Short mmCIF file of C-alpha atoms in Angstrom, two decimals:
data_model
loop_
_atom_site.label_atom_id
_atom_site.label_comp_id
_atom_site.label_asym_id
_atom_site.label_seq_id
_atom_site.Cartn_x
_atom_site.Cartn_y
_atom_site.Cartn_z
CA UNK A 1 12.92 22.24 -5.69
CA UNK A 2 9.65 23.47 -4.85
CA UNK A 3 6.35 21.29 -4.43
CA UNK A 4 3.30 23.64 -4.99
CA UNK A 5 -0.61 23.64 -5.91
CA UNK A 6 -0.83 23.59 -9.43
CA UNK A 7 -2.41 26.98 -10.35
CA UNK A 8 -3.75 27.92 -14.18
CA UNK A 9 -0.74 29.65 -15.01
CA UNK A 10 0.81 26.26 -14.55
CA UNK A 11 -1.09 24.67 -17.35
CA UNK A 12 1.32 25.26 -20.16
CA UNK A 13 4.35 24.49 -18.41
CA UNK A 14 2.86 21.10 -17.47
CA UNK A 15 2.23 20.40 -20.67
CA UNK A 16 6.29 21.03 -22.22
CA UNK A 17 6.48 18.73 -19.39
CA UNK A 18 4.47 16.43 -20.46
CA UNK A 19 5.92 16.14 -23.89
CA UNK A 20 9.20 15.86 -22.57
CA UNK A 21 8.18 12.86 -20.50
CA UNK A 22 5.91 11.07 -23.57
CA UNK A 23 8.80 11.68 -26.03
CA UNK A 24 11.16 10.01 -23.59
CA UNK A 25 9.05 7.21 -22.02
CA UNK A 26 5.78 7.47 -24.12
CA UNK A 27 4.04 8.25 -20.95
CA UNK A 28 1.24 8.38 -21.95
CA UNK A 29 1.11 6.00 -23.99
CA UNK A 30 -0.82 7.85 -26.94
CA UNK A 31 -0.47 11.64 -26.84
CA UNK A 32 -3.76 13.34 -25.61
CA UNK A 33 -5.60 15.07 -28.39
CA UNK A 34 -6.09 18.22 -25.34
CA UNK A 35 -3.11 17.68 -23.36
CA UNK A 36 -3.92 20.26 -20.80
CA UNK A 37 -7.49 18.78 -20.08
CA UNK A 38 -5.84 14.92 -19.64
CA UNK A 39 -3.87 16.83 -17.06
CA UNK A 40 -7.45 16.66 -15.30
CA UNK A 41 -9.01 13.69 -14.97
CA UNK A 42 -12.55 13.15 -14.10
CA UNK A 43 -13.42 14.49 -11.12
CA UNK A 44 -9.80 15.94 -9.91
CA UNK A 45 -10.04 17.59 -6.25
CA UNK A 46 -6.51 19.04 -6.24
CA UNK A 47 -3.07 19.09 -8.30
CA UNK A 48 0.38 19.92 -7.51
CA UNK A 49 3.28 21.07 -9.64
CA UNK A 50 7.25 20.60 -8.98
CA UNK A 51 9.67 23.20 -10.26
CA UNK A 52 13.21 23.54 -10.36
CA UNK A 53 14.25 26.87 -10.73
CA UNK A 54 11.08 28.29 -11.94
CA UNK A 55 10.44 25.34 -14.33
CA UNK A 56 7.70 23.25 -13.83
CA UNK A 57 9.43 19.69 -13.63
CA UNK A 58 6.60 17.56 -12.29
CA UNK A 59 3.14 16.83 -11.69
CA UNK A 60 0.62 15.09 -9.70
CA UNK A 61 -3.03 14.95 -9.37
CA UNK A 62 -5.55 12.93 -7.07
CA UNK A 63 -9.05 11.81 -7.97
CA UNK A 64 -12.12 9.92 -5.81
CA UNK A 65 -11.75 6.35 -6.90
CA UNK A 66 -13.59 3.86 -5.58
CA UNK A 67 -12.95 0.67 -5.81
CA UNK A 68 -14.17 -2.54 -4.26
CA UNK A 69 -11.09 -5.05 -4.38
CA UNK A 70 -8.69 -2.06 -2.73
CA UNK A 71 -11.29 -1.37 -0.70
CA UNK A 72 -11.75 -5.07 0.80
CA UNK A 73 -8.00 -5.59 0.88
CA UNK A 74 -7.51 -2.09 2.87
CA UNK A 75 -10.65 -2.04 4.74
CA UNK A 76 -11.30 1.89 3.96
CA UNK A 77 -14.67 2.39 2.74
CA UNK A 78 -14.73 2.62 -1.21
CA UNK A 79 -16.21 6.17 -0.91
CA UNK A 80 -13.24 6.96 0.43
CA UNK A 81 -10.30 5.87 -1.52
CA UNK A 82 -8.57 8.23 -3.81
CA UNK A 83 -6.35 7.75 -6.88
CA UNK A 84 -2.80 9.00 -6.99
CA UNK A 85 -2.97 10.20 -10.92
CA UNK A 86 -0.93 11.95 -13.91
CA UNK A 87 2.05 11.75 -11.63
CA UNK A 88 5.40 12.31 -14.31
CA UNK A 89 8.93 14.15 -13.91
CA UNK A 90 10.45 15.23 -16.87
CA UNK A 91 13.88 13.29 -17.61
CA UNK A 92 16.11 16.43 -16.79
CA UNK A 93 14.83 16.33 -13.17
CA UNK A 94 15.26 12.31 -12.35
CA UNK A 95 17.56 11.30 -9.42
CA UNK A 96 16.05 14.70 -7.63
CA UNK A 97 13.65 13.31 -5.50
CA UNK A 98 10.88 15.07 -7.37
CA UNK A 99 8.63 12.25 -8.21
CA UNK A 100 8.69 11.03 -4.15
CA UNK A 101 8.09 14.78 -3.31
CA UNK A 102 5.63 14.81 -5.59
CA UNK A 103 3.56 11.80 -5.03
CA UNK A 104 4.81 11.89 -0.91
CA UNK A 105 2.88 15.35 -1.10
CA UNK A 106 -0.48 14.03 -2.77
CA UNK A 107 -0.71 11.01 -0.04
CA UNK A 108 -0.31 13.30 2.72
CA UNK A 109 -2.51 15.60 2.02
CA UNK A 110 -5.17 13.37 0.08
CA UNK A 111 -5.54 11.88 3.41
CA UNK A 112 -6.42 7.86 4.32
CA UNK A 113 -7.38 4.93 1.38
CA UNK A 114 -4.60 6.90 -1.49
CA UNK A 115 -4.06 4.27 -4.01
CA UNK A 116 -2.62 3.63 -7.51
CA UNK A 117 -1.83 1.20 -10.25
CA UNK A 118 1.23 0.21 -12.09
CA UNK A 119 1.48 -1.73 -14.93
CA UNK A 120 3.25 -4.67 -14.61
CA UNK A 121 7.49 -4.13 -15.69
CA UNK A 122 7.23 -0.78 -16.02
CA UNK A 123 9.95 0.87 -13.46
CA UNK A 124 7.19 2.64 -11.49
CA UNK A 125 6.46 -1.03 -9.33
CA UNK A 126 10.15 -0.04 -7.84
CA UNK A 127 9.56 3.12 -7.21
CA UNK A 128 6.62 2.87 -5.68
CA UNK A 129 8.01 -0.22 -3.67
CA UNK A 130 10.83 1.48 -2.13
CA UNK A 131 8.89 4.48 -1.08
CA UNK A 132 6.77 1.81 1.24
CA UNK A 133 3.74 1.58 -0.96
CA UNK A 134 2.04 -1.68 -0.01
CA UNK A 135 0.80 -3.88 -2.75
CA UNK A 136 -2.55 -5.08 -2.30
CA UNK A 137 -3.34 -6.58 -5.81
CA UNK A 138 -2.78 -7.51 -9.04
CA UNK A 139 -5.64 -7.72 -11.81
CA UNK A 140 -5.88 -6.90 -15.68
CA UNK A 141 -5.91 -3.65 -16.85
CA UNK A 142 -9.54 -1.94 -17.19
CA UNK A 143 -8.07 -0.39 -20.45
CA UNK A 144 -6.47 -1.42 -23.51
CA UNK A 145 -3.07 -0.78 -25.14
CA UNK A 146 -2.66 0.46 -28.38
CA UNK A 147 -1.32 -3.28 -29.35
CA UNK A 148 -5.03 -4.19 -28.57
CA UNK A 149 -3.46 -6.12 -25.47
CA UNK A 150 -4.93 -5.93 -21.67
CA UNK A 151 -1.81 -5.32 -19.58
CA UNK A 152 -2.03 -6.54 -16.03
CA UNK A 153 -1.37 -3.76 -13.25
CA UNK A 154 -0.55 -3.83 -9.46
CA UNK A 155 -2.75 -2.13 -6.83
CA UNK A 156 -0.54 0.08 -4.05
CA UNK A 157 -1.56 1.91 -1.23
CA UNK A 158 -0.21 4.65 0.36
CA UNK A 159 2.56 3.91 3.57
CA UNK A 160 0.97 4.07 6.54
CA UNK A 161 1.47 8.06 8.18
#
């Protein structure tokens, strides 16, 4: 396995991946009417890709996110935390150790106050958990499913380097 910079010629092979992932675990939840831009959220500063014999398998992005309760519970400056985002594996690859790569890579080099949310049950809390992410939170969701529902999400920060 190789854990890369995601470059453009990337784009459409993180997108197969993509469907691969929302067909198996409708992550995300809806599909993206321009899959390849939701690959970007606002105000991205860098992407990786993880591929398995030439096949892009996995992908993870990082955005500035500030945000005052991590922030107070972390005691790194809201201006500097960053969002671990758009972080999937497509089901071929599981048990690999691409999704730790993946997201191990965008903490490292993101650099201090990397954070995330999980929703509450989903199998991601584990993950995350026995990778030494640190919970600092728990709040409802600032979205809202497609049931009309707010789900309630944990707040993680990256393990201490």
């Amino acid at each position: 396995m190789v854990v890369r910079g995601r470059e453009p010629a990337d784009v459409a092979g993180c997108v197969a991946a993509l469907r691969a992932v929302h067909d198996a675990d409708r992550y995300p939840t809806a599909w993206p009417a321009d899959p390849a831009a939701w690959l970007d959220p606002p105000g991205t500063t860098a992407a990786w890709v993880a591929e398995l014999d030439g096949t892009v398998v996995g992908h993870v992005c990082v955005a500035p996110a500030p945000d005052a309760a991590v922030a107070a519970r972390t005691g790194v400056p809201a201006e500097r935390l960053v969002a671990v985002k758009r972080l999937f594996t497509t089901p071929a690859a599981r048990g690999r150790g691409v999704g730790a790569a993946l997201v191990g890579v965008a903490a490292a080099r993101a650099g201090d106050g990397v954070w995330l949310d999980v929703v509450d049950g989903e199998p991601a809390v584990a993950f995350y958990e026995r990778l030494g992410w640190r919970r600092v939170g728990t709040r409802p969701a600032d979205w809202v499913a497609l049931d009309g529902g707010r789900r309630t999400v944990h707040l993680y920060v990256a393990p201490v380097r």
